[in-house]
Amino acid sequence: EPEVTQTPSHQVTQMGQEVILRCVPISNHLYFYWYRQILGQKVEFLVSFYNNEISEKSEIFDDQFSVERPDGSNFTLKIRSTKLEDSAMYFCASTRDGDKGVKRFYEQYFGPGTRLTVT
Amino acid sequence: GIQVEQSPPDLILQEGANSTLRCNFSDSVNNLQWFHQNPWGQLINLFYIPSGTKQNGRLSATTVATERYSLLYISSSQTTDSGVYFCAVVETGRRALTFGSGTRLQVQP
């Protein structure tokens, strides 16, 4: 069964450093998402991406964050200058939404997450 | 934005017991999903259920969209059911999921 994959599973970085989190969405999916979960809290939406551009972003997704689809399979989240409060689990998700131009909503599938620790 | 409230926040069961988890949402939705977050932090899809009833083994779910709630039923609970259960919705006009705060379930042997 196809699944969303994420690398690395755990990343430790120092405050002020740049990190890139990588995701490979399910191959026939068109919408991609990043969410984050600070330890002990609920999952929060960061950004969605469709047709090579940001579709929607939350207030959390400020100028230190960026997303990119550098090739036909990868989807990345870059944090330019990490802060202590960026420590969290970051989840990538994908969905078939937008398939064949049909306006319906499909199930979102989540990757296993990258645990980012900023020291 | 939409509010998603889950109850109870914490639940302790003896193995073999049944339980019902509730998710209330404050506005109309295009999508509703239930997830189980395991001890390793992974989000496991349980149900995609914007309306109606579905069953998968010992788990079943019902969403009454017109009344803005969804229920997750766990029957004959096992210790492996322990973890956090999240309800998440896509409100009309958006595509991102908004998550509830979760129900933390502990099943004791």
CSV table of C-alpha atoms in Angstrom, one decimal:
chain,number,residue,atom,x,y,z
A,1,GLU,CA,0.0,0.0,0.0
A,2,PRO,CA,1.4,3.4,-0.9
A,3,GLU,CA,2.5,5.6,1.9
A,4,VAL,CA,3.9,9.0,2.7
A,5,THR,CA,7.6,8.8,3.8
A,6,GLN,CA,9.6,11.4,5.7
A,7,THR,CA,13.3,11.9,6.4
A,8,PRO,CA,15.0,12.2,8.7
A,9,SER,CA,13.0,10.6,11.5
A,10,HIS,CA,14.8,12.7,14.1
A,11,GLN,CA,16.9,15.8,13.7
A,12,VAL,CA,18.8,17.7,16.3
A,13,THR,CA,20.0,21.2,15.5
A,14,GLN,CA,21.4,24.2,17.2
A,15,MET,CA,19.4,27.4,17.5
A,16,GLY,CA,19.9,29.7,14.5
A,17,GLN,CA,20.7,26.8,12.1
A,18,GLU,CA,18.8,26.0,8.9
A,19,VAL,CA,17.0,22.7,8.6
A,20,ILE,CA,15.3,21.0,5.7
A,21,LEU,CA,12.7,18.3,6.3
A,22,ARG,CA,11.9,16.0,3.5
A,23,CYS,CA,8.8,14.2,2.4
A,24,VAL,CA,7.8,11.9,-0.4
A,25,PRO,CA,4.0,12.1,-0.9
A,26,ILE,CA,2.0,9.3,-2.4
A,27,SER,CA,2.7,9.3,-6.1
A,28,ASN,CA,-0.8,10.2,-7.5
A,29,HIS,CA,-1.6,12.8,-4.9
A,30,LEU,CA,-1.8,16.4,-5.8
A,31,TYR,CA,-2.2,18.4,-2.6
A,32,PHE,CA,0.6,18.4,0.0
A,33,TYR,CA,0.6,19.6,3.5
A,34,TRP,CA,2.9,20.3,6.5
A,35,TYR,CA,1.6,20.1,10.0
A,36,ARG,CA,3.4,20.3,13.3
A,37,GLN,CA,2.8,19.0,16.8
A,38,ILE,CA,4.5,20.5,19.8
A,39,LEU,CA,5.0,17.8,22.5
A,40,GLY,CA,1.8,17.2,24.4
A,41,GLN,CA,-0.3,19.5,22.2
A,42,LYS,CA,-2.6,19.0,19.3
A,43,VAL,CA,-1.6,18.9,15.6
A,44,GLU,CA,-1.5,22.3,13.9
A,45,PHE,CA,-1.7,23.1,10.2
A,46,LEU,CA,1.3,25.0,8.7
A,47,VAL,CA,0.9,25.1,4.9
A,48,SER,CA,-0.7,23.5,1.9
A,49,PHE,CA,0.8,23.2,-1.6
A,50,TYR,CA,-0.9,22.5,-4.9
A,51,ASN,CA,0.2,23.0,-8.5
A,52,ASN,CA,3.6,24.2,-7.4
A,53,GLU,CA,2.5,27.0,-5.2
A,54,ILE,CA,1.3,27.6,-1.7
A,55,SER,CA,-2.5,27.2,-1.5
A,56,GLU,CA,-3.0,28.2,2.1
A,57,LYS,CA,-0.9,28.9,5.1
A,58,SER,CA,-1.5,29.5,8.8
A,59,GLU,CA,-0.2,32.3,11.0
A,60,ILE,CA,2.5,30.0,12.2
A,61,PHE,CA,4.0,29.8,8.7
A,62,ASP,CA,6.0,33.0,8.8
A,63,ASP,CA,9.0,34.2,6.8
A,64,GLN,CA,11.4,31.7,8.5
A,65,PHE,CA,9.5,28.9,6.8
A,66,SER,CA,9.4,27.9,3.1
A,67,VAL,CA,8.3,24.9,1.1
A,68,GLU,CA,9.4,23.5,-2.2
A,69,ARG,CA,8.8,20.7,-4.6
A,70,PRO,CA,12.3,20.4,-6.1
A,71,ASP,CA,11.5,17.5,-8.3
A,72,GLY,CA,8.6,15.2,-9.2
A,73,SER,CA,8.6,13.3,-5.9
A,74,ASN,CA,10.0,15.3,-3.0
A,75,PHE,CA,8.3,18.0,-1.0
A,76,THR,CA,10.4,19.9,1.5
A,77,LEU,CA,10.0,22.2,4.5
A,78,LYS,CA,12.8,24.6,5.2
A,79,ILE,CA,13.2,26.4,8.5
A,80,ARG,CA,15.7,29.2,7.9
A,81,SER,CA,16.9,30.1,11.4
A,82,THR,CA,15.6,27.7,14.0
A,83,LYS,CA,14.3,28.8,17.4
A,84,LEU,CA,13.9,26.7,20.6
A,85,GLU,CA,10.1,26.9,20.1
A,86,ASP,CA,10.4,25.2,16.7
A,87,SER,CA,11.1,21.9,18.5
A,88,ALA,CA,8.2,19.7,17.5
A,89,MET,CA,7.1,16.7,15.4
A,90,TYR,CA,6.6,17.8,11.8
A,91,PHE,CA,4.1,15.8,9.7
A,92,CYS,CA,3.8,15.8,6.0
A,93,ALA,CA,0.5,14.7,4.5
A,94,SER,CA,-0.9,14.3,1.0
A,95,THR,CA,-4.3,13.8,-0.6
A,96,ARG,CA,-5.9,13.2,-4.0
A,97,ASP,CA,-7.8,16.5,-3.7
A,98,GLY,CA,-7.9,18.2,-7.1
A,99,ASP,CA,-7.8,14.9,-8.9
A,100,LYS,CA,-9.0,15.4,-12.5
A,101,GLY,CA,-10.3,18.8,-11.5
A,102,VAL,CA,-13.1,17.3,-9.5
A,103,LYS,CA,-14.0,19.4,-6.4
A,104,ARG,CA,-14.3,16.8,-3.7
A,105,PHE,CA,-12.4,16.1,-0.6
A,106,TYR,CA,-10.3,13.0,-0.1
A,107,GLU,CA,-8.7,11.5,2.9
A,108,GLN,CA,-5.4,13.0,4.0
A,109,TYR,CA,-2.6,10.5,4.5
A,110,PHE,CA,0.2,11.4,7.0
A,111,GLY,CA,3.8,10.4,7.1
A,112,PRO,CA,5.5,9.1,10.2
A,113,GLY,CA,6.8,12.5,11.1
A,114,THR,CA,10.2,14.1,11.8
A,115,ARG,CA,11.0,14.9,15.4
A,116,LEU,CA,12.9,18.2,15.4
A,117,THR,CA,14.9,19.1,18.5
A,118,VAL,CA,16.4,22.6,18.7
A,119,THR,CA,19.0,23.1,21.4
B,1,GLY,CA,-12.1,29.5,12.5
B,2,ILE,CA,-13.8,26.2,13.3
B,3,GLN,CA,-13.7,24.8,16.8
B,4,VAL,CA,-13.2,21.1,17.4
B,5,GLU,CA,-13.9,19.8,20.9
B,6,GLN,CA,-13.2,16.2,21.9
B,7,SER,CA,-14.5,14.4,25.0
B,8,PRO,CA,-13.5,13.0,27.3
B,9,PRO,CA,-9.9,14.3,27.5
B,10,ASP,CA,-8.7,11.3,29.3
B,11,LEU,CA,-10.1,7.8,29.6
B,12,ILE,CA,-8.9,4.7,31.5
B,13,LEU,CA,-10.4,1.3,30.6
B,14,GLN,CA,-10.0,-2.2,31.7
B,15,GLU,CA,-9.1,-4.6,28.8
B,16,GLY,CA,-12.3,-5.9,27.2
B,17,ALA,CA,-14.4,-2.8,28.0
B,18,ASN,CA,-16.2,-0.7,25.4
B,19,SER,CA,-16.0,3.1,25.0
B,20,THR,CA,-17.4,6.0,23.0
B,21,LEU,CA,-15.3,9.0,22.1
B,22,ARG,CA,-17.0,12.2,21.0
B,23,CYS,CA,-16.1,15.0,18.6
B,24,ASN,CA,-18.1,18.2,18.3
B,25,PHE,CA,-17.4,20.8,15.7
B,26,SER,CA,-18.7,24.3,15.4
B,27,ASP,CA,-19.4,24.7,11.7
B,28,SER,CA,-20.1,22.8,8.5
B,29,VAL,CA,-17.4,20.5,7.3
B,30,ASN,CA,-16.3,18.9,4.0
B,31,ASN,CA,-14.2,16.1,5.6
B,32,LEU,CA,-13.8,14.5,9.0
B,33,GLN,CA,-11.1,12.0,9.9
B,34,TRP,CA,-10.3,10.0,13.1
B,35,PHE,CA,-6.7,9.2,13.9
B,36,HIS,CA,-4.9,7.1,16.5
B,37,GLN,CA,-1.5,8.5,17.6
B,38,ASN,CA,0.6,5.6,18.8
B,39,PRO,CA,3.3,5.7,21.4
B,40,TRP,CA,5.9,6.4,18.7
B,41,GLY,CA,4.0,9.5,17.6
B,42,GLN,CA,2.7,8.2,14.3
B,43,LEU,CA,-0.8,9.3,13.2
B,44,ILE,CA,-2.7,6.2,12.0
B,45,ASN,CA,-5.7,6.8,9.8
B,46,LEU,CA,-8.8,5.2,11.4
B,47,PHE,CA,-11.7,6.6,9.5
B,48,TYR,CA,-12.5,9.1,6.7
B,49,ILE,CA,-16.1,9.8,7.6
B,50,PRO,CA,-17.6,13.2,6.6
B,51,SER,CA,-21.1,11.6,7.2
B,52,GLY,CA,-22.7,8.2,7.9
B,53,THR,CA,-21.4,5.1,9.7
B,54,LYS,CA,-18.4,2.9,9.0
B,55,GLN,CA,-17.0,-0.1,10.8
B,56,ASN,CA,-13.5,-1.6,10.8
B,57,GLY,CA,-13.1,-4.6,13.1
B,58,ARG,CA,-13.6,-3.5,16.7
B,59,LEU,CA,-13.8,0.1,15.7
B,60,SER,CA,-16.7,2.0,14.3
B,61,ALA,CA,-17.6,5.6,13.7
B,62,THR,CA,-20.6,7.7,13.1
B,63,THR,CA,-20.8,11.3,11.9
B,64,VAL,CA,-24.0,13.3,12.0
B,65,ALA,CA,-22.9,16.3,9.9
B,66,THR,CA,-26.2,18.2,10.3
B,67,GLU,CA,-25.8,18.1,14.1
B,68,ARG,CA,-22.1,18.7,14.0
B,69,TYR,CA,-20.7,15.7,15.9
B,70,SER,CA,-18.9,12.4,15.3
B,71,LEU,CA,-18.6,9.4,17.6
B,72,LEU,CA,-15.8,6.8,17.6
B,73,TYR,CA,-16.7,3.4,19.2
B,74,ILE,CA,-14.1,1.0,20.5
B,75,SER,CA,-15.4,-2.4,21.5
B,76,SER,CA,-13.6,-5.1,23.5
B,77,SER,CA,-10.6,-2.8,24.0
B,78,GLN,CA,-7.1,-4.1,24.0
B,79,THR,CA,-3.9,-2.7,25.5
B,80,THR,CA,-2.7,-1.9,22.0
B,81,ASP,CA,-5.6,0.5,21.7
B,82,SER,CA,-3.8,2.8,24.1
B,83,GLY,CA,-2.7,6.2,22.8
B,84,VAL,CA,-4.3,9.5,21.8
B,85,TYR,CA,-7.3,9.6,19.5
B,86,PHE,CA,-7.7,12.7,17.4
B,87,CYS,CA,-10.7,14.0,15.4
B,88,ALA,CA,-9.9,16.4,12.6
B,89,VAL,CA,-12.1,18.3,10.2
B,90,VAL,CA,-11.9,20.3,7.0
B,91,GLU,CA,-14.2,23.3,7.3
B,92,THR,CA,-16.1,24.6,4.3
B,93,GLY,CA,-14.0,26.8,2.1
B,94,ARG,CA,-10.6,25.3,3.2
B,95,ARG,CA,-8.6,22.1,2.7
B,96,ALA,CA,-6.5,22.0,5.8
B,97,LEU,CA,-7.4,19.7,8.7
B,98,THR,CA,-8.2,21.3,12.0
B,99,PHE,CA,-7.5,18.9,14.9
B,100,GLY,CA,-9.2,18.6,18.2
B,101,SER,CA,-7.1,18.3,21.4
B,102,GLY,CA,-7.5,14.5,21.5
B,103,THR,CA,-8.7,11.9,23.9
B,104,ARG,CA,-5.9,10.1,25.7
B,105,LEU,CA,-6.9,6.4,26.2
B,106,GLN,CA,-5.2,4.0,28.5
B,107,VAL,CA,-6.3,0.4,28.4
B,108,GLN,CA,-5.1,-1.6,31.4
B,109,PRO,CA,-4.7,-5.4,31.4
